[in-house]
Short mmCIF file of C-alpha atoms and ligand atoms in Angstrom, two decimals:
data_model
loop_
_atom_site.label_atom_id
_atom_site.label_comp_id
_atom_site.label_asym_id
_atom_site.label_seq_id
_atom_site.Cartn_x
_atom_site.Cartn_y
_atom_site.Cartn_z
CA UNK A 1394 126.62 29.66 130.88
CA UNK A 1395 122.81 30.15 131.18
CA UNK A 1396 120.75 31.70 134.13
CA UNK A 1397 117.25 31.08 135.22
CA UNK A 1398 114.97 32.26 137.41
CA UNK A 1399 115.12 29.15 140.05
CA UNK A 1400 117.15 27.07 138.93
CA UNK A 1401 120.80 28.07 137.51
CA UNK A 1402 122.76 25.84 135.08
CA UNK A 1403 126.32 25.55 133.91
CA UNK A 1404 127.09 24.23 130.26
CA UNK A 1405 130.33 24.71 129.75
CA UNK A 1406 130.88 25.26 125.92
CA UNK A 1407 134.49 23.32 124.62
CA UNK A 1408 136.86 26.56 123.61
CA UNK A 1409 138.54 24.45 120.19
CA UNK A 1410 135.05 23.84 119.10
CA UNK A 1411 132.62 25.98 120.95
CA UNK A 1412 131.23 22.53 121.71
CA UNK A 1413 129.37 22.32 125.11
CA UNK A 1414 130.47 19.85 127.31
CA UNK A 1415 128.08 18.99 129.01
CA UNK A 1416 125.40 20.78 131.52
CA UNK A 1417 125.42 20.36 135.15
CA UNK A 1418 123.13 22.16 137.98
CA UNK A 1419 124.26 24.89 140.06
CA UNK A 1420 124.49 24.07 143.98
CA UNK A 1421 123.27 27.07 145.09
CA UNK A 1422 124.82 28.94 148.35
CA UNK A 1423 121.43 27.94 150.33
CA UNK A 1424 122.19 24.06 149.34
CA UNK A 1425 125.68 23.66 150.47
CA UNK A 1426 124.77 23.45 154.16
CA UNK A 1427 122.84 20.37 153.77
CA UNK A 1428 125.27 18.42 151.48
CA UNK A 1429 127.94 19.08 154.17
CA UNK A 1430 125.93 17.59 156.17
CA UNK A 1431 125.89 14.87 154.10
CA UNK A 1432 129.73 14.77 154.02
CA UNK A 1433 129.77 14.64 157.73
CA UNK A 1434 127.42 11.46 158.01
CA UNK A 1435 129.82 10.06 155.74
CA UNK A 1436 132.92 10.86 158.01
CA UNK A 1437 131.05 9.03 160.21
CA UNK A 1438 132.04 5.23 158.63
CA UNK A 1439 134.75 6.70 156.73
CA UNK A 1440 136.79 8.18 159.26
CA UNK A 1441 136.31 5.15 161.49
CA UNK A 1442 137.94 2.76 159.27
CA UNK A 1443 140.92 1.68 159.62
CA UNK A 1444 144.54 2.41 156.92
CA UNK A 1445 143.77 -1.30 155.85
CA UNK A 1446 140.13 -0.54 155.32
CA UNK A 1447 140.41 2.60 153.73
CA UNK A 1448 142.86 0.87 151.86
CA UNK A 1449 141.08 -1.19 148.65
CA UNK A 1450 138.83 1.37 148.46
CA UNK A 1451 141.52 3.74 147.26
CA UNK A 1452 143.52 1.10 145.40
CA UNK A 1453 139.57 0.26 143.38
CA UNK A 1454 139.43 4.47 142.90
CA UNK A 1455 143.35 4.49 141.30
CA UNK A 1456 142.17 1.08 139.11
CA UNK A 1457 139.20 2.82 137.57
CA UNK A 1458 141.39 6.12 137.38
CA UNK A 1459 143.74 4.03 135.32
CA UNK A 1460 141.55 1.98 133.63
CA UNK A 1461 139.66 5.51 132.52
CA UNK A 1462 142.14 8.05 130.73
CA UNK A 1463 141.11 7.59 127.86
CA UNK A 1464 137.30 9.21 129.36
CA UNK A 1465 139.00 11.58 131.81
CA UNK A 1466 141.31 12.72 129.61
CA UNK A 1467 138.07 13.27 127.16
CA UNK A 1468 136.39 15.57 129.62
CA UNK A 1469 139.39 17.55 130.14
CA UNK A 1470 140.21 18.42 126.42
CA UNK A 1471 136.61 19.52 125.91
CA UNK A 1472 136.79 21.80 128.99
CA UNK A 1473 140.19 23.25 128.62
CA UNK A 1474 140.83 22.03 124.97
CA UNK A 1475 144.13 21.53 126.14
CA UNK A 1476 146.17 19.32 123.77
CA UNK A 1477 144.69 14.97 124.24
CA UNK A 1478 148.34 14.57 125.40
CA UNK A 1479 148.93 16.23 127.66
CA UNK A 1480 145.16 16.07 129.22
CA UNK A 1481 146.47 12.69 130.20
CA UNK A 1482 149.98 13.89 131.02
CA UNK A 1483 147.42 15.65 133.86
CA UNK A 1484 145.85 12.28 135.28
CA UNK A 1485 149.59 10.97 136.53
CA UNK A 1486 149.54 13.39 138.92
CA UNK A 1487 146.46 12.02 140.10
CA UNK A 1488 148.21 8.56 139.93
CA UNK A 1489 151.14 9.13 141.46
CA UNK A 1490 149.72 10.64 144.52
CA UNK A 1491 147.52 8.05 144.74
CA UNK A 1492 149.66 5.59 144.29
CA UNK A 1493 151.74 7.09 147.36
CA UNK A 1494 148.93 7.81 149.82
CA UNK A 1495 147.63 4.50 149.29
CA UNK A 1496 151.14 2.51 150.18
CA UNK A 1497 152.48 5.26 153.11
CA UNK A 1498 149.68 6.88 154.97
CA UNK A 1499 149.17 3.99 157.17
CA UNK A 1500 152.77 4.89 158.43
CA UNK A 1501 152.87 8.75 157.83
CA UNK A 1502 150.59 9.02 159.56
CA UNK A 1503 151.08 6.64 163.17
CA UNK A 1504 151.86 7.94 166.29
CA UNK A 1505 154.88 9.55 166.66
CA UNK A 1506 156.65 9.68 169.53
CA UNK A 1507 158.26 12.20 172.20
CA UNK A 1508 161.24 11.91 174.10
CA UNK A 1509 161.05 11.45 177.32
CA UNK A 1510 164.05 13.77 178.62
CA UNK A 1511 163.63 15.64 181.35
CA UNK A 1512 160.49 13.72 182.80
CA UNK A 1513 161.41 10.50 182.13
CA UNK A 1514 157.83 9.53 184.19
CA UNK A 1515 156.52 10.43 181.47
CA UNK A 1516 155.78 9.13 178.44
CA UNK A 1517 154.58 10.95 175.22
CA UNK A 1518 153.68 11.23 171.67
CA UNK A 1519 151.32 12.72 168.58
CA UNK A 1520 148.29 11.18 167.64
CA UNK A 1521 146.93 12.22 164.26
CA UNK A 1522 143.01 12.05 163.63
CA UNK A 1523 140.83 12.35 160.88
CA UNK A 1524 140.22 16.61 160.97
CA UNK A 1525 136.82 15.55 159.33
CA UNK A 1526 134.72 17.01 156.25
CA UNK A 1527 137.51 18.39 153.71
CA UNK A 1528 136.00 21.13 152.04
CA UNK A 1529 137.60 21.63 148.53
CA UNK A 1530 137.78 24.43 145.61
CA UNK A 1531 139.32 24.13 142.58
CA UNK A 1532 140.72 26.16 139.43
CA UNK A 1533 140.04 25.14 135.91
CA UNK A 1534 144.02 24.76 135.14
CA UNK A 1535 144.25 21.37 136.03
CA UNK A 1536 140.70 20.71 136.58
CA UNK A 1537 141.66 16.77 137.43
CA UNK A 1538 144.87 16.60 139.15
CA UNK A 1539 144.40 18.96 141.43
CA UNK A 1540 140.83 18.71 142.98
CA UNK A 1541 141.76 15.34 143.50
CA UNK A 1542 145.07 15.58 144.62
CA UNK A 1543 143.84 17.50 147.80
CA UNK A 1544 140.94 14.64 148.26
CA UNK A 1545 143.03 12.14 147.90
CA UNK A 1546 145.49 13.39 150.74
CA UNK A 1547 142.36 14.22 152.42
CA UNK A 1548 140.08 10.84 151.75
CA UNK A 1549 143.60 8.70 153.42
CA UNK A 1550 143.62 10.17 156.73
CA UNK A 1551 140.14 9.80 156.89
CA UNK A 1552 138.18 13.08 156.37
CA UNK A 1553 136.15 13.03 153.54
CA UNK A 1554 135.21 15.60 150.98
CA UNK A 1555 132.91 18.30 149.13
CA UNK A 1556 134.69 19.09 146.35
CA UNK A 1557 133.58 22.83 144.25
CA UNK A 1558 135.89 22.55 141.21
CA UNK A 1559 135.75 25.79 138.88
CA UNK A 1560 132.46 26.70 136.49
CA UNK A 1561 134.80 26.94 134.02
CA UNK A 1562 135.44 23.03 133.90
CA UNK A 1563 132.17 21.68 135.92
CA UNK A 1564 132.31 18.28 134.07
CA UNK A 1565 135.90 17.06 135.14
CA UNK A 1566 134.86 17.92 138.64
CA UNK A 1567 131.75 15.79 138.17
CA UNK A 1568 133.33 12.84 136.80
CA UNK A 1569 135.37 12.75 140.26
CA UNK A 1570 132.72 12.38 141.81
CA UNK A 1571 130.71 9.50 139.75
CA UNK A 1572 134.18 7.08 139.18
CA UNK A 1573 134.45 7.44 143.07
CA UNK A 1574 130.65 6.25 143.41
CA UNK A 1575 131.83 3.62 140.66
CA UNK A 1576 134.79 2.76 142.09
CA UNK A 1577 132.46 1.80 145.30
CA UNK A 1578 133.83 4.21 147.96
CA UNK A 1579 130.70 4.83 150.30
CA UNK A 1580 127.88 7.40 149.72
CA UNK A 1581 129.15 11.20 150.21
CA UNK A 1582 132.41 10.28 151.29
CA UNK A 1583 133.34 12.04 147.47
CA UNK A 1584 130.82 14.90 147.24
CA UNK A 1585 131.00 17.36 143.89
CA UNK A 1586 129.16 20.72 144.19
CA UNK A 1587 128.79 22.95 141.45
CA UNK A 1588 128.76 27.12 141.58
CA UNK A 1589 130.63 30.30 141.25
CA UNK A 1590 132.13 31.91 143.91
CA UNK A 1591 129.42 32.32 146.13
CA UNK A 1592 128.94 28.28 145.85
CA UNK A 1593 132.52 28.57 147.28
CA UNK A 1594 132.46 31.24 150.05
CA UNK A 1595 129.55 28.79 151.29
CA UNK A 1596 131.25 25.72 151.79
CA UNK A 1597 133.58 27.42 153.49
CA UNK A 1598 131.43 29.22 155.45
CA UNK A 1599 129.39 25.83 156.73
CA UNK A 1600 130.11 22.85 158.72
CA UNK A 1601 133.45 22.12 157.18
CA UNK A 1602 136.80 21.53 159.89
CA UNK A 1603 139.54 22.57 156.76
CA UNK A 1604 139.56 23.64 153.38
CA UNK A 1605 142.12 23.02 150.60
CA UNK A 1606 142.40 25.96 148.02
CA UNK A 1607 143.92 26.10 144.54
CA UNK A 1608 143.47 29.67 142.49
CA UNK A 1609 144.17 33.09 142.67
CA UNK A 1610 146.19 34.98 145.57
CA UNK A 1611 142.49 37.48 145.56
CA UNK A 1612 140.32 34.66 146.43
CA UNK A 1613 142.42 32.37 148.96
CA UNK A 1614 143.47 35.90 151.15
CA UNK A 1615 139.43 36.24 150.81
CA UNK A 1616 139.14 32.85 152.00
CA UNK A 1617 141.82 32.83 154.35
CA UNK A 1618 140.01 35.84 156.29
CA UNK A 1619 136.34 34.13 155.83
CA UNK A 1620 138.03 31.19 157.61
CA UNK A 1621 139.35 32.75 160.33
CA UNK A 1622 136.48 33.86 161.83
CA UNK A 1623 136.33 30.66 163.18
CA UNK A 1624 139.84 29.89 163.35
CA UNK A 1625 139.03 27.36 160.21
CA UNK A 1626 142.30 25.29 158.97
CA UNK A 1627 143.26 26.17 155.59
CA UNK A 1628 145.83 25.09 152.79
CA UNK A 1629 145.89 27.52 150.24
CA UNK A 1630 147.87 26.85 147.16
CA UNK A 1631 147.94 29.79 144.58
CA UNK A 1632 149.47 31.78 142.48
CA UNK A 1633 153.13 32.22 141.71
CA UNK A 1634 155.76 34.40 138.91
CA UNK A 1635 158.47 30.96 138.80
CA UNK A 1636 162.09 32.64 137.86
CA UNK A 1637 164.11 29.99 136.67
CA UNK A 1638 167.79 31.28 137.04
CA UNK A 1639 171.00 30.50 134.50
CA UNK A 1640 174.31 30.87 135.10
CA UNK A 1641 177.50 30.88 133.11
CA UNK A 1642 178.11 27.43 133.67
CA UNK A 1643 174.63 25.57 132.77
CA UNK A 1644 173.77 22.99 130.59
CA UNK A 1645 172.62 26.25 128.18
CA UNK A 1646 170.11 24.20 125.12
CA UNK A 1647 168.74 22.34 128.31
CA UNK A 1648 167.62 25.40 129.93
CA UNK A 1649 167.16 27.17 127.54
CA UNK A 1650 164.37 24.30 126.11
CA UNK A 1651 163.32 24.10 129.27
CA UNK A 1652 162.74 27.76 129.47
CA UNK A 1653 160.60 27.85 126.50
CA UNK A 1654 158.41 24.16 127.56
CA UNK A 1655 158.02 25.16 130.87
CA UNK A 1656 157.40 28.84 129.59
CA UNK A 1657 154.33 27.93 127.17
CA UNK A 1658 152.78 24.59 128.12
CA UNK A 1659 148.92 24.24 128.88
CA UNK A 1660 148.89 27.55 126.85
CA UNK A 1661 150.67 29.43 130.06
CA UNK A 1662 148.18 28.62 132.20
CA UNK A 1663 150.27 27.27 134.42
CA UNK A 1664 151.21 28.25 138.00
CA UNK A 1665 154.38 25.82 138.12
CA UNK A 1666 155.37 28.10 134.85
CA UNK A 1667 158.82 29.65 134.00
CA UNK A 1668 157.50 33.13 134.07
CA UNK A 1669 160.72 35.08 133.73
CA UNK A 1670 164.27 33.68 133.22
CA UNK A 1671 167.82 35.31 134.58
CA UNK A 1672 170.98 34.21 132.02
CA UNK A 1673 174.78 35.47 133.32
CA UNK A 1674 175.85 37.32 131.13
CA UNK A 1675 178.78 35.01 129.67
CA UNK A 1676 176.28 32.52 128.29
CA UNK A 1677 173.54 35.11 127.48
CA UNK A 1678 174.12 35.05 123.62
CA UNK A 1679 173.68 31.18 123.58
CA UNK A 1680 170.92 31.51 125.34
CA UNK A 1681 168.64 33.29 123.46
CA UNK A 1682 170.36 31.02 120.29
CA UNK A 1683 168.88 28.87 121.69
CA UNK A 1684 165.68 29.96 123.34
CA UNK A 1685 165.03 30.36 119.49
CA UNK A 1686 165.42 27.92 118.13
CA UNK A 1687 163.34 26.15 120.38
CA UNK A 1688 160.10 28.05 120.23
CA UNK A 1689 160.94 27.85 116.59
CA UNK A 1690 160.34 24.18 116.91
CA UNK A 1691 156.42 24.45 119.02
CA UNK A 1692 153.42 23.80 116.68
CA UNK A 1693 151.37 26.78 117.67
CA UNK A 1694 148.99 24.85 115.18
CA UNK A 1695 144.89 26.17 116.45
CA UNK A 1696 142.70 23.03 116.25
CA UNK A 1697 143.49 19.82 118.03
CA UNK A 1698 147.01 19.38 116.86
CA UNK A 1699 148.99 22.23 117.79
CA UNK A 1700 151.29 21.84 121.08
CA UNK A 1701 149.20 24.50 122.68
CA UNK A 1702 145.74 24.91 122.94
CA UNK A 1703 143.73 28.00 123.28
CA UNK A 1704 143.24 29.80 126.64
CA UNK A 1705 139.84 28.82 128.47
CA UNK A 1706 138.80 31.84 128.53
CA UNK A 1707 138.72 34.88 125.96
CA UNK A 1708 139.10 37.36 128.42
CA UNK A 1709 143.44 35.77 129.45
CA UNK A 1710 144.37 36.96 125.55
CA UNK A 1711 143.77 40.86 127.62
CA UNK A 1712 146.22 40.56 130.29
CA UNK A 1713 148.43 39.00 128.50
CA UNK A 1714 148.79 41.57 125.49
CA UNK A 1715 148.57 43.98 127.65
CA UNK A 1716 152.02 43.31 130.39
CA UNK A 1717 153.29 42.65 126.51
CA UNK A 1718 152.53 45.72 124.62
CA UNK A 1719 153.52 47.69 127.76
CA UNK A 1720 156.97 45.46 128.39
CA UNK A 1721 157.30 46.55 124.25
CA UNK A 1722 156.40 50.20 125.18
CA UNK A 1723 159.58 50.19 127.80
CA UNK A 1724 161.86 49.00 125.47
CA UNK A 1725 161.93 44.96 125.37
CA UNK A 1726 163.15 43.32 121.79
CA UNK A 1727 160.39 40.36 120.42
CA UNK A 1728 161.84 37.26 119.21
CA UNK A 1729 158.73 35.13 118.70
CA UNK A 1730 155.36 35.28 118.53
CA UNK A 1731 153.59 38.39 120.32
CA UNK A 1732 150.05 37.89 118.78
CA UNK A 1733 146.50 36.57 119.14
CA UNK A 1734 144.86 34.22 117.49
CA UNK A 1735 141.04 34.24 117.11
CA UNK A 1736 139.16 31.18 115.84
CA UNK A 1737 135.56 31.37 115.83
CA UNK A 1738 135.40 29.43 119.39
CA UNK A 1739 138.52 30.37 120.96
CA UNK A 1740 141.97 32.82 121.38
CA UNK A 1741 144.91 31.64 121.08
CA UNK A 1742 148.71 33.06 121.43
CA UNK A 1743 151.63 32.51 119.89
CA UNK A 1744 154.53 31.26 121.99
CA UNK A 1745 156.07 34.26 122.74
CA UNK A 1746 159.62 34.91 123.85
CA UNK A 1747 161.20 38.12 124.71
CA UNK A 1748 164.61 39.85 125.14
CA UNK A 1749 165.84 43.49 126.30
CA UNK A 1750 163.34 43.06 129.47
CA UNK A 1751 163.22 44.70 133.03
CA UNK A 1752 162.86 43.54 136.47
CA UNK A 1753 160.59 46.54 137.10
CA UNK A 1754 158.24 45.56 134.03
CA UNK A 1755 154.48 44.69 134.97
CA UNK A 1756 155.34 42.07 133.03
CA UNK A 1757 157.92 40.74 135.23
CA UNK A 1758 155.92 41.28 138.38
CA UNK A 1759 152.98 39.76 138.24
CA UNK A 1760 151.57 36.70 136.59
CA UNK A 1761 151.14 36.50 133.00
CA UNK A 1762 149.45 32.81 132.31
CA UNK A 1763 149.66 33.10 128.78
CA UNK A 1764 152.78 31.88 126.56
CA UNK A 1765 155.24 34.37 127.49
CA UNK A 1766 158.81 34.16 128.26
CA UNK A 1767 160.68 37.33 128.68
CA UNK A 1768 164.31 36.59 129.62
CA UNK A 1769 167.00 39.26 131.07
CA UNK A 1770 170.74 39.97 131.54
CA UNK A 1771 171.79 40.00 134.86
CA UNK A 1772 175.52 39.71 135.82
CA UNK A 1773 175.84 36.99 138.50
CA UNK A 1774 174.79 34.65 140.61
CA UNK A 1775 174.11 37.02 143.32
CA UNK A 1776 172.23 39.45 141.28
CA UNK A 1777 170.29 36.44 139.52
CA UNK A 1778 169.34 35.38 142.95
CA UNK A 1779 168.01 39.25 144.49
CA UNK A 1780 165.81 39.95 141.47
CA UNK A 1781 164.11 36.19 141.29
CA UNK A 1782 164.04 37.39 145.17
CA UNK A 1783 162.35 40.43 144.78
CA UNK A 1784 158.50 39.35 144.05
CA UNK A 1785 155.62 38.88 146.10
CA UNK A 1786 154.94 35.46 145.10
CA UNK A 1787 157.08 32.04 146.17
CA UNK A 1788 156.34 29.39 144.67
CA UNK A 1789 158.29 27.80 142.28
CA UNK A 1790 161.60 28.61 141.23
CA UNK A 1791 164.60 26.75 139.03
CA UNK A 1792 168.42 26.63 139.02
CA UNK A 1793 170.83 25.67 136.27
CA UNK A 1794 173.89 24.75 136.44
CA UNK A 1795 176.31 21.50 135.92
CA UNK A 1796 178.15 22.25 139.25
CA UNK A 1797 175.72 20.20 141.39
CA UNK A 1798 176.61 21.52 144.59
CA UNK A 1799 176.35 25.28 143.26
CA UNK A 1800 172.70 24.93 142.11
CA UNK A 1801 171.82 22.84 145.21
CA UNK A 1802 173.46 26.03 147.29
CA UNK A 1803 171.41 29.11 144.90
CA UNK A 1804 168.41 26.64 145.79
CA UNK A 1805 168.36 26.79 148.96
CA UNK A 1806 168.86 30.83 148.69
CA UNK A 1807 165.74 31.67 146.38
CA UNK A 1808 162.58 32.79 148.29
CA UNK A 1809 159.77 29.69 147.32
CA UNK A 1810 158.21 26.92 148.77
CA UNK A 1811 160.27 24.83 146.16
CA UNK A 1812 162.92 24.84 143.75
CA UNK A 1813 164.27 22.21 141.02
CA UNK A 1814 168.64 21.73 140.20
CA UNK A 1815 168.48 21.51 136.99
CA UNK A 1816 164.85 21.26 136.22
CA UNK A 1817 161.81 22.41 136.35
CA UNK A 1818 157.22 21.83 137.65
CA UNK A 1819 158.75 18.29 139.06
CA UNK A 1820 158.01 19.59 142.23
CA UNK A 1821 154.78 19.84 141.93
CA UNK A 1822 154.39 15.41 141.36
CA UNK A 1823 156.50 14.50 143.15
CA UNK A 1824 154.88 12.53 146.16
CA UNK A 1825 157.28 12.46 148.78
CA UNK A 1826 158.14 15.88 149.94
CA UNK A 1827 156.29 18.51 150.08
CA UNK A 1828 154.88 21.14 147.41
CA UNK A 1829 153.02 24.31 148.42
CA UNK A 1830 154.60 28.36 147.81
CA UNK A 1831 155.47 31.23 150.27
CA UNK A 1832 154.32 34.54 150.48
CA UNK A 1833 151.42 35.04 147.67
CA UNK A 1834 151.81 32.05 146.82
CA UNK A 1835 150.12 30.41 149.19
CA UNK A 1836 150.03 28.42 152.90
CA UNK A 1837 150.85 24.89 154.49
CA UNK A 1838 151.05 22.89 150.83
CA UNK A 1839 150.65 19.84 149.88
CA UNK A 1840 151.98 16.48 149.10
CA UNK A 1841 154.45 14.52 151.10
CA UNK A 1842 154.19 13.98 155.48
CA UNK A 1843 152.99 17.38 155.90
CA UNK A 1844 150.09 17.23 153.02
CA UNK A 1845 148.12 14.43 154.62
CA UNK A 1846 148.83 16.10 158.06
CA UNK A 1847 147.20 18.99 156.63
CA UNK A 1848 143.37 17.08 157.05
CA UNK A 1849 144.32 15.83 160.59
CA UNK A 1850 144.13 16.98 165.01
CA UNK A 1851 147.37 16.49 166.10
CA UNK A 1852 146.67 15.01 169.55
CA UNK A 1853 149.28 14.81 172.10
CA UNK A 1854 149.59 13.07 174.96
CA UNK A 1855 151.23 11.97 178.04
CA UNK A 1856 151.13 8.73 179.87
CA UNK A 1857 152.05 8.45 184.15
CA UNK A 1858 154.70 6.04 184.03
CA UNK A 1859 154.36 5.85 187.82
CA UNK A 1860 151.98 7.92 189.15
CA UNK A 1861 151.94 12.44 188.42
CA UNK A 1862 155.01 13.69 186.85
CA UNK A 1863 153.48 17.60 188.61
CA UNK A 1864 153.10 15.25 191.94
CA UNK A 1865 156.84 13.51 192.45
CA UNK A 1866 158.18 17.78 191.50
CA UNK A 1867 156.41 18.87 194.23
CA UNK A 1868 154.22 21.20 191.53
CA UNK A 1869 150.51 20.34 193.60
CA UNK A 1870 149.14 22.78 196.11
CA UNK A 1871 149.31 23.34 198.69
CA UNK A 1872 153.02 24.27 197.96
CA UNK A 1873 155.17 22.61 199.71
CA UNK A 1874 158.28 24.10 198.05
CA UNK A 1875 160.21 27.63 197.05
CA UNK A 1876 161.73 29.61 195.01
CA UNK A 1877 164.85 27.74 195.90
CA UNK A 1878 163.52 24.17 195.13
CA UNK A 1879 163.29 25.30 191.76
CA UNK A 1880 166.79 27.01 190.47
CA UNK A 1881 168.27 23.54 192.23
CA UNK A 1882 166.40 21.33 190.16
CA UNK A 1883 167.28 23.50 187.14
CA UNK A 1884 170.68 23.46 188.13
CA UNK A 1885 170.26 19.50 188.57
CA UNK A 1886 168.81 19.19 184.84
CA UNK A 1887 170.52 22.05 183.00
CA UNK A 1888 174.13 22.74 184.75
CA UNK A 1889 175.71 20.25 183.39
CA UNK A 1890 175.30 21.14 179.57
CA UNK A 1891 177.36 23.78 178.83
P1 NAD B 328 140.16 32.08 140.88
O1 NAD B 328 140.67 32.29 141.83
O2 NAD B 328 139.46 32.75 140.26
O3 NAD B 328 139.54 30.50 141.06
C1 NAD B 328 139.76 29.58 142.08
C2 NAD B 328 138.12 28.68 142.60
O4 NAD B 328 137.54 29.47 143.45
C3 NAD B 328 136.88 28.44 141.52
O5 NAD B 328 136.50 26.91 141.78
C4 NAD B 328 136.03 30.18 142.17
O6 NAD B 328 134.15 29.33 141.16
C5 NAD B 328 136.62 29.22 143.32
N1 NAD B 328 135.84 30.79 143.71
C6 NAD B 328 135.93 32.27 142.92
N2 NAD B 328 135.70 33.38 144.48
C7 NAD B 328 135.38 32.38 145.54
C8 NAD B 328 135.20 32.46 146.44
N3 NAD B 328 135.18 34.52 146.99
N4 NAD B 328 135.12 32.28 147.88
C9 NAD B 328 135.42 30.79 147.24
N5 NAD B 328 135.59 30.52 146.55
C10 NAD B 328 135.49 31.30 145.50
O7 NAD B 328 141.16 30.99 140.07
P2 NAD B 328 141.06 30.63 139.00
O8 NAD B 328 140.97 31.62 138.48
O9 NAD B 328 140.10 29.36 139.07
O10 NAD B 328 142.98 29.54 139.26
C11 NAD B 328 143.31 30.85 138.30
C12 NAD B 328 144.92 30.54 139.63
O11 NAD B 328 144.94 30.32 140.48
C13 NAD B 328 145.84 31.77 139.91
O12 NAD B 328 146.44 32.21 140.11
C14 NAD B 328 146.86 29.61 139.42
O13 NAD B 328 148.15 30.50 139.56
C15 NAD B 328 146.67 29.30 141.01
N6 NAD B 328 146.84 27.97 140.73
C16 NAD B 328 147.27 27.72 141.29
C17 NAD B 328 148.16 26.12 141.81
C18 NAD B 328 149.34 25.94 142.51
O14 NAD B 328 149.22 24.65 143.18
N7 NAD B 328 149.33 26.75 143.68
C19 NAD B 328 147.83 25.30 141.21
C20 NAD B 328 146.87 25.73 139.73
C21 NAD B 328 146.39 27.39 140.09
#
């Protein structure tokens, strides 16, 4: 990144090659209000469109993304250093949500009737209107999927968006605006501004109607506090410490492979990655044997042909090493990996498997964001659930058992916003149901009906069928009835319900 007195620029460098991925100008905090103003002007047209008028625009956007997969993936790789196949896979998330919301937005946002009981002479319903301008602030680990996911829900609801991508992946963010324009979306419906935390904070303070933030819990908390000054709604998607519970009747091979895959995927820089594993003692040794085999099969080569890439920023290696060394000093046993690999341009970390960990270790308590899988032996299902739930985070988790009913029962008891039975991560892509964390992991959430409705004003309307129900109830002033009237009315309406 380079800085000059007047103009600041972002020039992200590839963690694979050290090559610059591009350059964009920083949007200074004092310029943010103007961008939001342009978005508000664009909202006049976009927000007034019917769903069928907006749909062709969003379809054209989807078509262009599909056609441009190679182009987008190259930009993702150039900024993050992730594997090219993983960069392509990331786009599936965007396409799934675009497909779902372009098809279903109209139905999801159809006015919802309420029952008239007991006010039979009044009809009531709730309408969902676009809230206005959505400010979207996103992180670097899924630099195309995450900002587009929030944007797609906002746009489908009729909002315009101003996106502030991570300062580490501005070119991916810029590409979203470029593609939206190329696809023919009206000017300023999708805008991207660039910069650091101060630009993001200015977007929260500006005349935005909602802020959708994905990132760390500490920044999420400061955004929520800032937004609370004007009671601006927020959607927060924050960090996680996903637990995997492996019961004695699980398919141990599948569970072990999942632990390794979702533990090391994207170099562990994954909000919904497996960060701690609780295995019931009956199958513990089998699990460790399978996990050791699975981790040995990961191609940890540096360069662009490894299964996992470098960290986006070298500092992350220090966080991971510190947690790991503390765990080893306290008795954890290293079964594979454990070292960072410095190259000329980036820092990699070996896929790392540990057992003999204790639930109280920092490695089991705080987000690691590295390719490290700590495994702990537990006595039974109860202990596994208790330890999994003993966390300030509550993003995602998984339960592994061949007995589906048991899996569903365990899933229902896990204190997280989402759970997968015999799988992991899939909820992050699954468009028809809500995804979102609780506790330190977030507020409100995305996807499903709730995701799109977050970007709407819920306006409830009642309409008198014959005349004012309040008048018929003798509630109007001057008062014509006493307490006896209300007691009789209450008995007539509810006395028969025993
Ligand atoms: P981060 O919180 O440091 O930054 C996220 C974004 O917020 C960036 O664009 C940054 O410039 C901006 N920002 C920083 N300070 C700000 C402020 N004061 N006001 C407004 N904006 C500000 O997070 P990161 O390092 O980019 O991402 C990693 C974190 O994101 C991890 O904790 C990870 O778990 C989380 N994450 C969560 C999800 C999810 O869906 N729950 C998905 C991906 C990542």
